[in-house]
PDB file of C-alpha atoms in Angstrom:
ATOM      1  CA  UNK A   1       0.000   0.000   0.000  1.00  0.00           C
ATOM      2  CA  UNK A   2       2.543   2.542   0.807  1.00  0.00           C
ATOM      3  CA  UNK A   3       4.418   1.558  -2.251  1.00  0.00           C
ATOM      4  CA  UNK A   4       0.998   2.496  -3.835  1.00  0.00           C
ATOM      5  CA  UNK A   5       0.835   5.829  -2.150  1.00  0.00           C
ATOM      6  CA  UNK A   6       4.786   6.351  -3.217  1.00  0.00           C
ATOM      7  CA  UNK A   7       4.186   6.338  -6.488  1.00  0.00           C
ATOM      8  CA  UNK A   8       0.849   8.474  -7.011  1.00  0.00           C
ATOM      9  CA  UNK A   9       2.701  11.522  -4.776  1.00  0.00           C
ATOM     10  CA  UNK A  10       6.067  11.138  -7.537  1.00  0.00           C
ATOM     11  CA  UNK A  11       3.404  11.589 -10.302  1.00  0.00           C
ATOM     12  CA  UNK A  12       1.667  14.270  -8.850  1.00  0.00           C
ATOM     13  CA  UNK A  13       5.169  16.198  -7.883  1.00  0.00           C
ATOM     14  CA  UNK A  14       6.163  15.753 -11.464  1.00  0.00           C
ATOM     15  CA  UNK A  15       3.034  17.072 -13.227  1.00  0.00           C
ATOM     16  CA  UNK A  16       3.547  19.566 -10.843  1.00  0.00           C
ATOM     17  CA  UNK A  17       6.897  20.031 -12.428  1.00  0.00           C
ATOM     18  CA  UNK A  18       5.942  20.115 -16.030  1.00  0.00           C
ATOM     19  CA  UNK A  19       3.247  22.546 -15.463  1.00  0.00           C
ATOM     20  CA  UNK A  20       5.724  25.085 -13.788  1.00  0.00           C
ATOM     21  CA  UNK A  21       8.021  24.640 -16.609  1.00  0.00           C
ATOM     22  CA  UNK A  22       5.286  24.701 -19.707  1.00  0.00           C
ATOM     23  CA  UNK A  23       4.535  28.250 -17.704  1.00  0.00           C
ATOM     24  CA  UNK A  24       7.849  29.538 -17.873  1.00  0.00           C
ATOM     25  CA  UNK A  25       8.504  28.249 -20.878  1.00  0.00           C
ATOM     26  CA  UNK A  26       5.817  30.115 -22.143  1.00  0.00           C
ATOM     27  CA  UNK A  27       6.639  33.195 -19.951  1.00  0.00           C
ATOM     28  CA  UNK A  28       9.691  33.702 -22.242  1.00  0.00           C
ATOM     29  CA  UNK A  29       8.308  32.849 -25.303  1.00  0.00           C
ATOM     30  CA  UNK A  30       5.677  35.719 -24.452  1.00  0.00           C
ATOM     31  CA  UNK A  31       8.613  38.319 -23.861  1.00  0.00           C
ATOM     32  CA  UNK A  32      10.614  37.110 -27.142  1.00  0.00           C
ATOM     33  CA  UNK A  33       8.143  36.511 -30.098  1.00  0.00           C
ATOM     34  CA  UNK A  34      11.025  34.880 -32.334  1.00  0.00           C
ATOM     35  CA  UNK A  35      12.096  31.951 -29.043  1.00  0.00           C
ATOM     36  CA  UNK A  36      15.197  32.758 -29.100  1.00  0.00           C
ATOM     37  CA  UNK A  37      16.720  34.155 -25.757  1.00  0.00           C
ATOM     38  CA  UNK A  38      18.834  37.087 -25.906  1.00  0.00           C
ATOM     39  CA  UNK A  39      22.417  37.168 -24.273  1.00  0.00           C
ATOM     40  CA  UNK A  40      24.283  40.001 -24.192  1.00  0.00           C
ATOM     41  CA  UNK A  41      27.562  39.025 -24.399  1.00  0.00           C
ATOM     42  CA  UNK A  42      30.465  39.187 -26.812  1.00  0.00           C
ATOM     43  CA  UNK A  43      32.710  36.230 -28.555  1.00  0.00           C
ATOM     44  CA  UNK A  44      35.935  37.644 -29.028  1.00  0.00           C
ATOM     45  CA  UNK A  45      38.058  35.784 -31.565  1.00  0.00           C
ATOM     46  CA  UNK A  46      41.744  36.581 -32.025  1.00  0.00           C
ATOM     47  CA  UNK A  47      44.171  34.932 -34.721  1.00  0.00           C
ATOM     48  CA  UNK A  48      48.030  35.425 -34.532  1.00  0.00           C
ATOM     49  CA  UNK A  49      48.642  35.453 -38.393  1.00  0.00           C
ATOM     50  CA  UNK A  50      52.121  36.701 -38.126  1.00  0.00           C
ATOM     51  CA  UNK A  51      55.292  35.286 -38.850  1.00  0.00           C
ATOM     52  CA  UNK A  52      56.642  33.068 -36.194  1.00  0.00           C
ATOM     53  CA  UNK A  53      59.215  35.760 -34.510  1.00  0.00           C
ATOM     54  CA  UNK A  54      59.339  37.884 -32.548  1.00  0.00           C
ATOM     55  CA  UNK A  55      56.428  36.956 -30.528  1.00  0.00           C
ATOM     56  CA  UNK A  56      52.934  38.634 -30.459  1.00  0.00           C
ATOM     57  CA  UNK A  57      51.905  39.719 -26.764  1.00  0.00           C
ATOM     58  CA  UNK A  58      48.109  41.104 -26.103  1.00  0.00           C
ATOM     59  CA  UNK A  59      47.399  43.503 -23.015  1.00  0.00           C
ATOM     60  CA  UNK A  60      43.775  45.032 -22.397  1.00  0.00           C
ATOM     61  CA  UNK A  61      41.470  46.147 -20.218  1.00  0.00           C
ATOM     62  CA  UNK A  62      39.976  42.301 -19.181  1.00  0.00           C
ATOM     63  CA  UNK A  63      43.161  40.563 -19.529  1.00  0.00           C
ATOM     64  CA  UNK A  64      46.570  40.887 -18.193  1.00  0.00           C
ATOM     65  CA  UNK A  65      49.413  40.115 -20.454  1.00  0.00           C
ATOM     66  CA  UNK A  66      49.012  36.968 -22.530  1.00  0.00           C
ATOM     67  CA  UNK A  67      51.646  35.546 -25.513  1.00  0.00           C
ATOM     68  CA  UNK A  68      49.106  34.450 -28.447  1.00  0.00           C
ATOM     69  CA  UNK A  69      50.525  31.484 -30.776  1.00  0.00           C
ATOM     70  CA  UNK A  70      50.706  31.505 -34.335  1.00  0.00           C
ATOM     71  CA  UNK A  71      47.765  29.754 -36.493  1.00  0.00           C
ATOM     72  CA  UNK A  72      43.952  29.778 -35.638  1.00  0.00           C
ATOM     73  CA  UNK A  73      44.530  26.409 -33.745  1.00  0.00           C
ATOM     74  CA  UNK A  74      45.887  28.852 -31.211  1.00  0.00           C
ATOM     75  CA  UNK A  75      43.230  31.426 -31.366  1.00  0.00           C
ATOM     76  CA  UNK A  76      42.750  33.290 -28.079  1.00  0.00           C
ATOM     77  CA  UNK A  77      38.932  33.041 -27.334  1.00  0.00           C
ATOM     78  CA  UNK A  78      37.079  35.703 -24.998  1.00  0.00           C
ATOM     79  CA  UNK A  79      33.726  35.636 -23.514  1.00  0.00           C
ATOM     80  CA  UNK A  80      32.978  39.682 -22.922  1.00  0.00           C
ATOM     81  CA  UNK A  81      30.627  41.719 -21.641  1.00  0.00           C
ATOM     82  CA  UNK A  82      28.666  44.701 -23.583  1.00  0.00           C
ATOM     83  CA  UNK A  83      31.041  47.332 -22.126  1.00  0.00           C
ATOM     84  CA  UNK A  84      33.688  48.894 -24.329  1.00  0.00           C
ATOM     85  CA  UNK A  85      37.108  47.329 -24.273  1.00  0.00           C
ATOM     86  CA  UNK A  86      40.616  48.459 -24.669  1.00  0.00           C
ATOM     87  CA  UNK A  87      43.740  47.105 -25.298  1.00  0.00           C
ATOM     88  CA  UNK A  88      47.160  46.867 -27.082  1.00  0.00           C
ATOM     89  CA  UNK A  89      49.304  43.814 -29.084  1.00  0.00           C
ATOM     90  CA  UNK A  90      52.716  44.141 -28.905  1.00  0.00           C
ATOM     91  CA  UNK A  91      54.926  42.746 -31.529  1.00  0.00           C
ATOM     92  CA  UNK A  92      57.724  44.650 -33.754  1.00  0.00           C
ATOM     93  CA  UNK A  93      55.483  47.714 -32.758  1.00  0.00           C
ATOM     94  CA  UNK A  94      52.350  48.223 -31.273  1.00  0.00           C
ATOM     95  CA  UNK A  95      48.406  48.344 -32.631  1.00  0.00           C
ATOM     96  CA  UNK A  96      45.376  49.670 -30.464  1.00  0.00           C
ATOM     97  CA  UNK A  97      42.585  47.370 -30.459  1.00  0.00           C
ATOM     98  CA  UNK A  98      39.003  48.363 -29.042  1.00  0.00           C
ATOM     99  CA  UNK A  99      35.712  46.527 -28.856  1.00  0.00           C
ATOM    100  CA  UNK A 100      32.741  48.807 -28.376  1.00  0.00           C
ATOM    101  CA  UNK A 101      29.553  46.815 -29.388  1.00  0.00           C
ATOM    102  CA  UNK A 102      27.516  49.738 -30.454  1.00  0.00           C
ATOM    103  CA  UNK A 103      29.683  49.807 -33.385  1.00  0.00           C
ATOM    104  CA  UNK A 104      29.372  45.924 -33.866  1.00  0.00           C
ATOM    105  CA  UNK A 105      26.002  46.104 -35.776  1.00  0.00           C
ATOM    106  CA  UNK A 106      24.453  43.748 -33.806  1.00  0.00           C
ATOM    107  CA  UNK A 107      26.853  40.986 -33.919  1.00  0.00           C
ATOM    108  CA  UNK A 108      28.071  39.369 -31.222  1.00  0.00           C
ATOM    109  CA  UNK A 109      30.802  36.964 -32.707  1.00  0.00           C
ATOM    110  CA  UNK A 110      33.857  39.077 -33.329  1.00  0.00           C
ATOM    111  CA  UNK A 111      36.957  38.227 -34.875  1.00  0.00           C
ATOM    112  CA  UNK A 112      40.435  39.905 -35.116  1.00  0.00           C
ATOM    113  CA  UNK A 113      43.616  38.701 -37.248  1.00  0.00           C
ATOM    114  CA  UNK A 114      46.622  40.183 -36.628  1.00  0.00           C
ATOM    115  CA  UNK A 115      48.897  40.375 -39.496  1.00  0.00           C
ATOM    116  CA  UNK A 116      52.284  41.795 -40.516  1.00  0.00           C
ATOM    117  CA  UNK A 117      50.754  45.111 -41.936  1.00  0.00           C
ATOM    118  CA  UNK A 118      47.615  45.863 -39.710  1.00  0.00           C
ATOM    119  CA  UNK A 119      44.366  44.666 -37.766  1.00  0.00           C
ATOM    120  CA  UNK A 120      41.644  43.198 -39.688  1.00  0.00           C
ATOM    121  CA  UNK A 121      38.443  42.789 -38.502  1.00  0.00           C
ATOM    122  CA  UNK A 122      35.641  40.716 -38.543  1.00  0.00           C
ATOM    123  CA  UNK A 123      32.238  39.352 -38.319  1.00  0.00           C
ATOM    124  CA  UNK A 124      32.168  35.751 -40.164  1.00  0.00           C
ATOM    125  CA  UNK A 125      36.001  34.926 -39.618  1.00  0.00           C
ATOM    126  CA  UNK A 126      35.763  35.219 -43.905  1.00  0.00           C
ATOM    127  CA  UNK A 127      35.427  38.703 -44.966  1.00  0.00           C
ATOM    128  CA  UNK A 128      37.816  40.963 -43.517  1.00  0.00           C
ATOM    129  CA  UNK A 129      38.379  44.829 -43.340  1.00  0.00           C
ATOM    130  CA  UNK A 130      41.622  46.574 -42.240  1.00  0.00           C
ATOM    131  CA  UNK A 131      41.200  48.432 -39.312  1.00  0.00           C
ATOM    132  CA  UNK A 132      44.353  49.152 -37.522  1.00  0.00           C
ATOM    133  CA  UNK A 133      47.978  49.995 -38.571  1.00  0.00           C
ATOM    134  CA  UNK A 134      51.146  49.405 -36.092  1.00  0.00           C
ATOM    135  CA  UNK A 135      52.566  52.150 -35.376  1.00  0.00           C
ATOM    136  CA  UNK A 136      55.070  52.962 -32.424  1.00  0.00           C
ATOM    137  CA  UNK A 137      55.112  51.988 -28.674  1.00  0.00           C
TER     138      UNK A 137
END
């Protein structure tokens, strides 16, 4: 009998369950017509396409000094938030590098390669646009 009882209050708790989760399920549904949820966050992709030597260092605002290896199997990969960004590479000179996502168009999967003559930027890791020279440190 109480085995009985045992398993008519687990069905009960999990209707329970499902009901509270068809109802928020539906709560966000209601407050994003298109399902998707939105997350305001930033992917920050960087490439080291340089030549081997000297090395290529990276200093910002959300990351103390880090060495970044050559090839996109080395990528350094950043989870940001939606404030602006700052920071610096270091390699036979120096390029500024800024991420301010009101100028991102609504992407949030960025990518940078960093290349002997400049920065290039951008939003599909396939079409790139030159955005910053190197200039002096």
């Amino acid at each position: 009998m109480s085995i009985s009882i045992s398993i008519h209050v687990f069905f009960v708790v999990f209707f329970a369950g499902c009901l509270n989760l068809q109802n928020s399920i539906a709560a966000i549904q209601k407050n994003d017509s298109s399902g998707s949820i939105d997350i305001n966050i930033i992917s920050l992709s960087i490439e080291n396409d340089l030549p081997s030597l000297p090395k290529l260092f990276f200093y910002s605002d959300f990351q103390q000094k880090v060495e970044i290896g050559n090839g996109n199997r080395n990528a350094y990969v950043k989870l940001l938030n939606m404030n602006n960004h700052t920071g610096v590479f270091v390699w036979k000179q120096c390029a500024q590098f800024s991420v301010i996502p009101s100028m991102e168009n609504g992407h949030q999967r960025i990518f940078w390669s960093v290349r002997e003559d400049a920065l290039y930027h951008s939003w599909d890791n396939a079409n790139w646009e030159k955005k910053e020279s190197w200039g002096s440190c």
